[in-house]
Amino acid sequence: MKKLILMSFFFGLFIFSCSKDDPENENDIHVNITATIGYASEPMANGEFTFTLTNTVSTATTINYTISGTATNGTDYQTITNSISIPANTLSKSINIIVIDDTTTEGDETVIITLDATDNNVLIGSSDVATVTISELPEEFLLSPDDAYLYMVNPNATPETIALFYNLKLISKTKFAVGQQAAFSSFYNDNGGESDIMKTTGSDPGLLGLDFMFITDDNNNGATSNWYYQQEQNIKSDAIEAYNKGMINTFSWHMREPYDGDYFYAGEMTQFQRDNALVSILPEGANHEYYKQKLQKVAEVAHSMVGSDGNLVPFIFRPFHEFDGDWFWWGKAYCSPQEFKALWQFTVTYLRDTLQVNNILFAFSPDSSFFSAAEYLSRYPGDAYVDILGMDNYADFNNQGQAALDSANEKLQIITALAKDRVKIAALTESAYIVTPSINNPISGFYANHMYNALSDNNVEIGYMMFWTNTSNTYCTPPPGQPSTSDFLEFVNKPRSVLQNELPNMYTLPQ
């Protein structure tokens, strides 16, 4: 319950600080501070303060501030100075409160920053003080079924969605569901019918990956003869089939850029599109109404997927994945951390509060370029907007040797610790070693040793992992008769790996 109390405290602090009697003059430029990660803990969950201008200025802005609180600067957390500089033409900058682990029991401690002055005409805003609380990680926290909704993005989620959150958290202690993207619709050698995992193992995967890309495409006009609309119906049918089988559904979103609606890869876009696409769909942006229409389509699909039990199909929604790279237009090269957070927060609140979608869990999923909790959280929108702490990782599994595999495990350890501390679910949201026969060879022991050990060594706890899709000439999970088929069979028969036939009832809370 500690985290709920802290969240309520920070929410109350925010409301209080925004209710001052002398509002900011909209013609002036102000600087405000927020605790974008409002609590930290030993040993590896760090806090974050963000300084934000109400408008950019053409010169750098140095902000002086006072550091106070019960935690000691340089002893309980790595030393921070009493000033920060926001570069010219930049809206915000953050500093991390990097916790120093020790063996002393100290209870909760605070780091408080109070804004004092700037070196130019920027004024101190109404949000001039913020607090990060450092708490010690409890020995063990056991989430009860009755309290699960309290830790979710949407406490008004459907009973089946709450049960999915709880059961994913529960199974992560000892097992992980094994999934695959497009398992019901894409096959090696175009050998249709049952999923390739079913052909190899006798069971479907425990999780099915899907995508909103075609569903929200500008060319989807809703006509029965329209190819994109037909894909929408097929995808919904696959999701309902997976739910009826007791599987987990997860949707990514390779959303087309909002200007011409053609591409999602930044390399195929114009420079103008790359520089402006994400900012343009934020509130007040040129394409914001367009973005809202796309979210309305997501909501329409969410409201229309009904299982054979008469209940809405819960699913994990993983928008703007791999945002720490530069290959998608929502990547870090094309937006600031604050802009990315603002987009994520709007997406969640619009779907949850305005469109009343109550059957979604939200997954936060960078690529594998982080090496610390602070780096992982650099664009984190906050616990109130995330259910699942994920990671996409191809690089560490691309035949790079033991050091890379150790790195994958270390990153999963980071996510595991963060998920424990925040009462979230950790996951390997997308990964694979993609084999193209005649071009590259399978890696000996890849599944049963390399992949499995990275996903389970050193107390890693993930609720699920997902292989990428098989295609006509490539595979990520081997069909029968391939050199690595026996290796994959050994992987799925390991103690922690779970396919559909071994999943518990994911949509009912235990009594």
Coordinates of C-alpha atoms in Angstrom, one line a residue:
M1 CA 0.0 0.0 0.0
K2 CA 3.1 2.3 0.4
K3 CA 3.1 3.2 -3.3
L4 CA -0.6 4.1 -3.3
I5 CA -0.1 6.4 -0.4
L6 CA 2.9 8.0 -2.2
M7 CA 0.9 8.4 -5.5
S8 CA -1.9 10.0 -3.6
F9 CA 0.6 12.3 -1.8
F10 CA 2.2 13.5 -5.1
F11 CA -1.2 13.9 -6.7
G12 CA -2.3 16.0 -3.8
L13 CA 0.9 18.0 -4.0
F14 CA 0.3 18.6 -7.7
I15 CA -3.3 19.8 -7.1
F16 CA -2.1 22.1 -4.3
S17 CA 0.7 23.6 -6.2
C18 CA -1.5 24.3 -9.2
S19 CA -4.1 26.2 -7.2
K20 CA -2.1 29.3 -6.2
D21 CA -3.9 32.5 -6.3
D22 CA -1.6 34.3 -8.7
P23 CA -1.7 32.3 -12.1
E24 CA 1.1 32.6 -14.5
N25 CA 0.8 35.4 -17.1
E26 CA 0.5 33.6 -20.5
N27 CA 2.7 36.2 -22.1
D28 CA 5.6 35.5 -19.8
I29 CA 7.8 32.4 -20.0
H30 CA 8.0 30.4 -16.8
V31 CA 9.9 27.4 -15.6
N32 CA 8.2 24.7 -13.6
I33 CA 9.5 21.5 -11.9
T34 CA 7.8 18.1 -11.6
A35 CA 8.9 14.8 -10.1
T36 CA 8.4 12.8 -13.3
I37 CA 9.5 9.7 -11.4
G38 CA 8.2 10.6 -7.9
Y39 CA 9.7 7.7 -5.9
A40 CA 12.8 5.7 -6.0
S41 CA 14.1 2.7 -4.0
E42 CA 17.2 0.7 -3.1
P43 CA 18.9 -0.9 -4.9
M44 CA 18.2 0.2 -8.5
A45 CA 15.0 2.2 -9.0
N46 CA 15.9 5.8 -9.4
G47 CA 13.9 9.0 -9.3
E48 CA 13.7 11.9 -11.7
F49 CA 13.0 15.6 -11.7
T50 CA 12.1 17.5 -14.9
F51 CA 12.4 21.2 -15.4
T52 CA 10.1 22.5 -18.1
L53 CA 9.7 25.9 -19.8
T54 CA 6.3 27.1 -20.9
N55 CA 7.9 28.1 -24.2
T56 CA 11.3 27.9 -25.7
V57 CA 13.8 30.7 -25.7
S58 CA 16.7 31.4 -28.0
T59 CA 19.4 31.2 -25.4
A60 CA 20.3 28.7 -22.7
T61 CA 18.4 29.1 -19.4
T62 CA 20.3 28.3 -16.2
I63 CA 18.0 27.5 -13.2
N64 CA 19.3 27.7 -9.7
Y65 CA 17.5 25.7 -7.0
T66 CA 17.7 24.6 -3.4
I67 CA 18.1 20.9 -2.5
S68 CA 16.5 19.8 0.8
G69 CA 14.8 16.8 2.3
T70 CA 15.8 14.0 4.7
A71 CA 18.0 12.2 2.2
T72 CA 21.6 13.3 2.1
N73 CA 23.0 14.5 -1.2
G74 CA 26.1 12.4 -2.2
T75 CA 25.4 9.8 0.5
D76 CA 21.9 8.4 -0.1
Y77 CA 22.0 9.4 -3.8
Q78 CA 24.7 10.4 -6.2
T79 CA 25.6 14.0 -5.9
I80 CA 23.6 16.6 -7.8
T81 CA 24.5 20.2 -8.2
N82 CA 22.3 23.3 -7.4
S83 CA 21.7 24.4 -10.9
I84 CA 20.8 23.0 -14.3
S85 CA 20.9 24.5 -17.8
I86 CA 18.1 24.0 -20.4
P87 CA 19.7 24.5 -23.8
A88 CA 18.4 27.1 -26.3
N89 CA 15.3 26.2 -28.2
T90 CA 14.6 23.3 -25.8
L91 CA 11.5 22.9 -23.6
S92 CA 12.8 20.7 -20.8
K93 CA 15.6 18.9 -19.2
S94 CA 15.7 16.2 -16.5
I95 CA 18.0 15.1 -13.7
N96 CA 18.1 11.6 -12.2
I97 CA 18.2 10.8 -8.5
I98 CA 20.4 7.8 -8.7
V99 CA 20.0 5.9 -5.4
I100 CA 23.1 4.6 -3.6
D101 CA 22.4 1.2 -2.1
D102 CA 23.5 0.6 1.5
T103 CA 22.9 -1.9 4.2
T104 CA 21.4 0.6 6.7
T105 CA 17.6 0.5 7.4
E106 CA 16.6 4.1 7.1
G107 CA 12.9 4.1 6.2
D108 CA 11.5 6.5 3.6
E109 CA 13.6 9.6 2.8
T110 CA 12.9 12.6 0.6
V111 CA 14.7 14.7 -2.0
I112 CA 13.1 18.1 -2.4
I113 CA 14.0 20.7 -5.0
T114 CA 12.7 24.2 -4.8
L115 CA 13.3 26.6 -7.7
D116 CA 15.0 29.9 -6.8
A117 CA 15.9 32.0 -9.9
T118 CA 17.1 31.9 -13.5
D119 CA 19.9 33.8 -15.3
N120 CA 17.5 35.4 -17.8
N121 CA 14.0 36.7 -18.0
V122 CA 12.4 33.3 -17.5
L123 CA 10.2 33.5 -14.3
I124 CA 9.7 30.9 -11.7
G125 CA 6.4 29.1 -12.3
S126 CA 3.6 28.1 -9.9
S127 CA 5.0 24.5 -9.7
D128 CA 8.2 25.5 -8.0
V129 CA 8.8 22.6 -5.7
A130 CA 8.8 18.8 -6.2
T131 CA 9.7 15.8 -4.1
V132 CA 11.2 12.4 -4.8
T133 CA 10.7 9.8 -2.0
I134 CA 13.4 7.1 -1.6
S135 CA 12.0 3.9 0.0
E136 CA 13.7 0.7 0.8
L137 CA 12.6 -2.3 -1.3
P138 CA 10.5 -4.6 0.8
E139 CA 11.7 -8.2 1.3
E140 CA 8.7 -9.5 -0.5
F141 CA 5.3 -8.1 -1.7
L142 CA 2.5 -10.5 -2.5
L143 CA -0.2 -9.0 -4.6
S144 CA -3.7 -10.1 -3.5
P145 CA -6.4 -10.7 -6.1
D146 CA -8.7 -8.2 -4.4
D147 CA -6.1 -5.5 -4.6
A148 CA -4.9 -6.0 -8.2
Y149 CA -7.0 -3.2 -9.7
L150 CA -5.4 -0.7 -7.4
Y151 CA -2.1 -1.1 -9.2
M152 CA -3.5 -0.9 -12.7
V153 CA -3.7 2.0 -15.2
N154 CA -7.5 1.5 -15.3
P155 CA -9.0 0.6 -11.9
N156 CA -12.4 0.3 -13.6
A157 CA -11.2 -2.4 -16.0
T158 CA -13.4 -5.3 -16.8
P159 CA -13.1 -8.3 -14.4
E160 CA -11.4 -10.3 -17.1
T161 CA -8.8 -7.6 -17.7
I162 CA -8.1 -7.3 -13.9
A163 CA -7.7 -11.1 -13.8
L164 CA -5.3 -11.0 -16.7
F165 CA -3.1 -8.4 -14.9
Y166 CA -3.1 -10.4 -11.7
N167 CA -2.5 -13.8 -13.3
L168 CA 0.4 -12.4 -15.4
K169 CA 1.9 -11.0 -12.3
L170 CA 1.4 -14.3 -10.5
I171 CA 2.8 -16.6 -13.2
S172 CA 5.9 -14.4 -13.6
K173 CA 7.1 -15.7 -10.3
T174 CA 7.7 -19.2 -11.7
K175 CA 6.8 -19.3 -15.4
F176 CA 6.5 -17.2 -18.6
A177 CA 4.0 -17.6 -21.4
V178 CA 5.6 -18.2 -24.8
G179 CA 4.0 -16.2 -27.7
Q180 CA 4.4 -15.4 -31.3
Q181 CA 3.4 -12.5 -33.6
A182 CA 0.7 -13.4 -36.2
A183 CA 0.8 -17.0 -35.2
F184 CA -2.6 -17.7 -36.7
S185 CA -2.0 -15.9 -40.0
S186 CA 1.6 -16.1 -41.1
F187 CA 3.5 -19.3 -41.6
Y188 CA 6.9 -20.6 -42.8
N189 CA 6.7 -21.7 -46.5
D190 CA 3.1 -20.3 -46.4
N191 CA 2.1 -23.6 -44.9
G192 CA -1.2 -22.5 -43.5
G193 CA -3.7 -24.1 -41.1
E194 CA -2.6 -24.5 -37.5
S195 CA 0.1 -22.2 -36.1
D196 CA 3.7 -23.2 -36.7
I197 CA 4.1 -23.6 -33.0
M198 CA 1.1 -26.0 -32.9
K199 CA 2.6 -28.0 -35.8
T200 CA 5.9 -28.4 -33.9
T201 CA 4.7 -28.8 -30.3
G202 CA 1.1 -29.9 -30.4
S203 CA 0.0 -26.7 -28.7
D204 CA -0.7 -23.1 -29.8
P205 CA 1.5 -20.4 -28.2
G206 CA 0.4 -19.0 -24.9
L207 CA 0.2 -15.5 -26.4
L208 CA -0.8 -14.1 -29.8
G209 CA 0.7 -10.9 -31.2
L210 CA -1.4 -8.7 -33.5
D211 CA -1.2 -5.2 -34.9
F212 CA -3.5 -2.2 -35.4
M213 CA -1.5 -1.1 -38.5
F214 CA -4.0 -2.2 -41.2
I215 CA -7.0 -1.5 -38.9
T216 CA -6.2 2.2 -38.5
D217 CA -4.9 2.7 -42.1
D218 CA -6.4 5.6 -44.0
N219 CA -7.4 3.2 -46.7
N220 CA -9.8 1.3 -44.4
N221 CA -13.1 2.6 -45.5
G222 CA -15.3 0.0 -43.8
A223 CA -16.6 -1.5 -47.0
T224 CA -16.8 -5.3 -47.0
S225 CA -14.9 -5.4 -50.3
N226 CA -12.1 -3.3 -48.9
W227 CA -8.8 -5.2 -48.3
Y228 CA -7.9 -3.2 -45.1
Y229 CA -11.4 -3.8 -43.7
Q230 CA -11.0 -7.5 -44.4
Q231 CA -7.8 -7.5 -42.5
E232 CA -9.5 -5.8 -39.6
Q233 CA -12.1 -8.6 -39.5
N234 CA -9.4 -11.3 -39.7
I235 CA -7.4 -9.8 -36.9
K236 CA -10.5 -9.4 -34.7
S237 CA -11.4 -13.0 -35.4
D238 CA -7.9 -14.2 -34.5
A239 CA -8.0 -12.3 -31.2
I240 CA -11.4 -13.7 -30.3
E241 CA -10.2 -17.2 -31.2
A242 CA -7.1 -16.8 -29.0
Y243 CA -9.2 -15.5 -26.1
N244 CA -11.7 -18.4 -26.5
K245 CA -8.7 -20.8 -26.2
G246 CA -7.5 -19.1 -23.0
M247 CA -4.5 -17.4 -24.7
I248 CA -3.2 -13.8 -24.1
N249 CA -3.6 -11.2 -26.8
T250 CA -1.1 -8.3 -27.4
F251 CA -1.5 -5.6 -30.0
S252 CA 1.4 -3.4 -31.3
W253 CA 0.8 -0.4 -33.6
H254 CA 2.9 0.4 -36.6
M255 CA 1.0 3.6 -37.1
R256 CA 1.5 5.4 -40.3
E257 CA 2.8 9.0 -40.1
P258 CA 0.0 11.5 -39.8
Y259 CA 0.7 13.7 -42.8
D260 CA 0.3 11.4 -45.8
G261 CA -0.5 8.2 -44.0
D262 CA 2.1 6.2 -46.0
Y263 CA 5.0 5.1 -43.8
F264 CA 6.0 4.2 -40.2
Y265 CA 9.8 3.9 -40.9
A266 CA 11.5 7.2 -40.6
G267 CA 13.9 6.4 -43.4
E268 CA 11.0 6.5 -45.9
M269 CA 9.6 9.8 -44.8
T270 CA 10.6 13.4 -45.7
Q271 CA 12.7 15.4 -43.2
F272 CA 9.7 17.6 -42.4
Q273 CA 7.6 14.6 -41.6
R274 CA 10.3 13.1 -39.4
D275 CA 10.8 16.3 -37.5
N276 CA 7.1 17.1 -37.0
A277 CA 5.1 13.9 -37.0
L278 CA 5.0 13.2 -33.3
V279 CA 4.6 16.8 -32.2
S280 CA 1.8 17.3 -34.7
I281 CA -0.4 14.7 -33.0
L282 CA -0.1 16.2 -29.5
P283 CA -2.9 18.4 -28.2
E284 CA -2.8 21.7 -30.1
G285 CA -0.8 20.0 -32.9
A286 CA -1.8 20.2 -36.5
N287 CA -2.8 16.5 -36.7
H288 CA -4.2 16.1 -33.2
E289 CA -7.8 15.5 -34.4
Y290 CA -6.5 13.0 -37.0
Y291 CA -4.8 11.1 -34.1
K292 CA -8.0 11.2 -32.1
Q293 CA -9.8 9.5 -35.0
K294 CA -7.2 6.7 -35.0
L295 CA -7.7 6.2 -31.3
Q296 CA -11.5 6.1 -31.8
K297 CA -10.9 3.3 -34.3
V298 CA -8.8 1.4 -31.7
A299 CA -11.6 1.9 -29.2
E300 CA -14.2 0.7 -31.7
V301 CA -12.3 -2.5 -32.2
A302 CA -11.8 -3.0 -28.4
H303 CA -15.5 -2.6 -27.8
S304 CA -16.4 -5.0 -30.6
M305 CA -14.2 -8.0 -29.7
V306 CA -16.5 -10.3 -27.6
G307 CA -15.6 -13.9 -26.7
S308 CA -17.8 -16.9 -26.6
D309 CA -18.5 -16.2 -22.9
G310 CA -20.1 -12.9 -23.8
N311 CA -17.3 -10.8 -22.3
L312 CA -15.1 -8.2 -24.0
V313 CA -11.7 -9.7 -25.0
P314 CA -8.9 -8.1 -22.9
F315 CA -5.6 -7.3 -24.7
I316 CA -2.2 -5.8 -24.1
F317 CA -1.7 -2.6 -26.1
R318 CA 1.9 -1.8 -26.9
P319 CA 2.0 1.5 -28.9
F320 CA 5.1 3.4 -29.9
H321 CA 7.4 0.5 -29.2
E322 CA 11.2 0.7 -29.7
F323 CA 11.0 4.4 -29.1
D324 CA 14.6 4.6 -28.0
G325 CA 15.8 4.0 -31.6
D326 CA 15.6 6.2 -34.6
W327 CA 13.9 3.8 -37.1
F328 CA 10.3 4.8 -36.3
W329 CA 8.9 8.3 -36.5
W330 CA 8.2 8.2 -32.8
G331 CA 11.8 7.5 -32.0
K332 CA 13.9 9.6 -29.6
A333 CA 15.7 11.3 -32.5
Y334 CA 12.4 13.1 -33.4
C335 CA 10.9 14.1 -30.1
S336 CA 12.0 15.1 -26.6
P337 CA 11.4 12.9 -23.5
Q338 CA 8.6 15.3 -22.4
E339 CA 6.9 15.2 -25.8
F340 CA 7.0 11.4 -25.8
K341 CA 5.6 11.3 -22.3
A342 CA 2.9 13.8 -23.1
L343 CA 1.8 11.7 -26.1
W344 CA 1.7 8.5 -24.1
Q345 CA -0.3 10.1 -21.3
F346 CA -2.8 11.6 -23.7
T347 CA -3.2 8.2 -25.5
V348 CA -4.0 6.4 -22.2
T349 CA -6.3 9.1 -20.8
Y350 CA -8.2 9.5 -24.1
L351 CA -8.8 5.7 -24.5
R352 CA -9.6 5.1 -20.8
D353 CA -11.4 8.2 -19.7
T354 CA -13.0 9.7 -22.9
L355 CA -13.6 6.6 -25.0
Q356 CA -14.3 4.3 -21.9
V357 CA -12.1 1.4 -23.1
N358 CA -11.9 -0.9 -20.1
N359 CA -10.3 -4.0 -21.6
I360 CA -6.7 -2.8 -22.2
L361 CA -3.4 -3.3 -20.4
F362 CA -0.8 -0.8 -21.5
A363 CA 2.8 -2.0 -22.2
F364 CA 5.8 0.3 -22.2
S365 CA 8.4 -1.2 -24.5
P366 CA 11.8 0.4 -25.5
D367 CA 14.4 -1.5 -27.5
S368 CA 17.5 -2.9 -25.8
S369 CA 19.7 0.2 -25.8
F370 CA 19.5 0.8 -22.0
F371 CA 22.0 -0.4 -19.4
S372 CA 20.5 1.0 -16.2
A373 CA 17.2 1.7 -14.6
A374 CA 17.6 5.4 -15.1
E375 CA 18.1 4.9 -18.9
Y376 CA 15.1 2.6 -19.1
L377 CA 13.0 5.2 -17.3
S378 CA 14.2 8.2 -19.3
R379 CA 11.0 8.4 -21.3
Y380 CA 8.7 6.6 -18.8
P381 CA 5.4 8.4 -18.6
G382 CA 4.7 7.3 -15.0
D383 CA 3.2 4.4 -13.1
A384 CA -0.3 5.7 -13.6
Y385 CA 0.0 5.1 -17.3
V386 CA 1.8 1.8 -17.6
D387 CA 0.8 -1.8 -16.6
I388 CA 3.6 -3.8 -18.2
L389 CA 7.4 -2.9 -18.3
G390 CA 8.6 -4.5 -21.5
M391 CA 11.7 -4.7 -23.7
D392 CA 12.2 -5.6 -27.4
N393 CA 15.5 -7.2 -27.9
Y394 CA 16.9 -8.6 -31.1
A395 CA 20.5 -7.3 -30.9
D396 CA 21.6 -9.4 -27.9
F397 CA 20.3 -12.6 -29.4
N398 CA 21.8 -12.1 -32.8
N399 CA 24.6 -14.6 -32.4
Q400 CA 26.8 -12.1 -30.6
G401 CA 28.3 -14.5 -28.0
Q402 CA 27.9 -15.0 -24.3
A403 CA 28.6 -11.4 -23.4
A404 CA 25.5 -10.3 -25.3
L405 CA 23.4 -13.0 -23.7
D406 CA 24.6 -11.9 -20.3
S407 CA 23.6 -8.3 -21.3
A408 CA 20.1 -9.5 -22.2
N409 CA 19.8 -11.1 -18.8
E410 CA 21.1 -8.0 -17.0
K411 CA 18.5 -5.8 -18.8
L412 CA 15.7 -8.3 -17.8
Q413 CA 17.0 -8.1 -14.2
I414 CA 16.6 -4.3 -14.4
I415 CA 13.0 -4.6 -15.6
T416 CA 12.2 -7.3 -13.1
A417 CA 13.4 -5.1 -10.2
L418 CA 11.4 -2.2 -11.5
A419 CA 8.3 -4.3 -12.0
K420 CA 8.6 -5.6 -8.4
D421 CA 9.0 -2.1 -7.0
R422 CA 6.1 -0.6 -8.9
V423 CA 3.8 -3.7 -8.8
K424 CA 3.8 -4.0 -12.6
I425 CA 4.5 -7.0 -15.0
A426 CA 7.8 -7.5 -16.7
A427 CA 8.0 -8.9 -20.2
L428 CA 10.2 -9.6 -23.2
T429 CA 7.7 -8.0 -25.5
E430 CA 9.4 -8.9 -28.8
S431 CA 12.5 -10.9 -29.8
A432 CA 13.9 -13.5 -32.1
Y433 CA 16.9 -14.9 -34.0
I434 CA 15.4 -14.8 -37.5
V435 CA 16.6 -17.7 -39.7
T436 CA 16.5 -17.6 -43.5
P437 CA 17.5 -21.0 -44.7
S438 CA 20.3 -20.9 -47.2
I439 CA 21.3 -17.5 -46.0
N440 CA 22.0 -18.0 -42.3
N441 CA 22.1 -21.1 -40.1
P442 CA 20.3 -21.8 -36.8
I443 CA 22.4 -21.3 -33.7
S444 CA 23.1 -24.5 -31.8
G445 CA 21.3 -24.4 -28.5
F446 CA 19.7 -21.0 -29.2
Y447 CA 16.3 -21.8 -27.7
A448 CA 16.9 -24.2 -24.8
N449 CA 20.2 -22.6 -23.6
H450 CA 20.8 -19.1 -24.9
M451 CA 17.2 -17.8 -24.9
Y452 CA 15.9 -19.8 -21.9
N453 CA 18.9 -18.9 -19.7
A454 CA 18.6 -15.2 -20.5
L455 CA 14.9 -15.3 -19.6
S456 CA 15.3 -17.2 -16.3
D457 CA 18.8 -16.8 -14.8
N458 CA 19.5 -14.5 -11.8
N459 CA 15.9 -14.4 -10.6
V460 CA 14.4 -12.8 -13.7
E461 CA 10.6 -12.8 -13.5
I462 CA 8.7 -12.1 -16.7
G463 CA 5.1 -12.8 -17.4
Y464 CA 5.6 -13.5 -21.1
M465 CA 8.0 -13.4 -24.0
M466 CA 7.0 -13.1 -27.7
F467 CA 8.8 -14.4 -30.8
W468 CA 8.4 -12.4 -34.0
T469 CA 6.4 -13.7 -36.9
N470 CA 7.3 -16.6 -39.3
T471 CA 7.1 -15.7 -43.0
S472 CA 7.1 -17.5 -46.3
N473 CA 11.0 -17.6 -46.3
T474 CA 12.0 -17.0 -42.6
Y475 CA 11.2 -18.4 -39.3
C476 CA 11.6 -17.4 -35.7
T477 CA 10.1 -20.6 -34.3
P478 CA 11.1 -23.6 -36.3
P479 CA 8.4 -25.8 -37.9
P480 CA 8.8 -29.6 -38.0
G481 CA 11.8 -30.9 -39.8
Q482 CA 14.2 -28.0 -39.3
P483 CA 17.7 -28.4 -37.7
S484 CA 16.6 -26.4 -34.6
T485 CA 13.2 -28.1 -34.1
S486 CA 14.4 -30.4 -31.3
D487 CA 16.1 -27.4 -29.6
F488 CA 12.8 -25.5 -29.7
L489 CA 11.0 -28.5 -28.3
E490 CA 13.4 -28.7 -25.4
F491 CA 12.9 -24.9 -24.8
V492 CA 9.1 -25.2 -24.5
N493 CA 9.4 -28.2 -22.2
K494 CA 11.7 -26.4 -19.8
P495 CA 10.1 -25.7 -16.3
R496 CA 9.3 -22.0 -16.9
S497 CA 8.1 -22.1 -20.5
V498 CA 4.3 -22.2 -20.9
L499 CA 2.3 -22.7 -24.1
Q500 CA -1.5 -22.5 -24.4
N501 CA -2.1 -26.0 -23.2
E502 CA -0.4 -25.3 -19.9
L503 CA -1.7 -21.8 -19.2
P504 CA -3.8 -21.4 -16.1
N505 CA -7.2 -19.7 -16.4
M506 CA -5.9 -16.2 -17.2
Y507 CA -9.3 -14.5 -17.1
T508 CA -10.6 -15.4 -13.7
L509 CA -9.3 -14.2 -10.4
P510 CA -8.5 -17.0 -7.9
Q511 CA -10.8 -17.1 -4.9

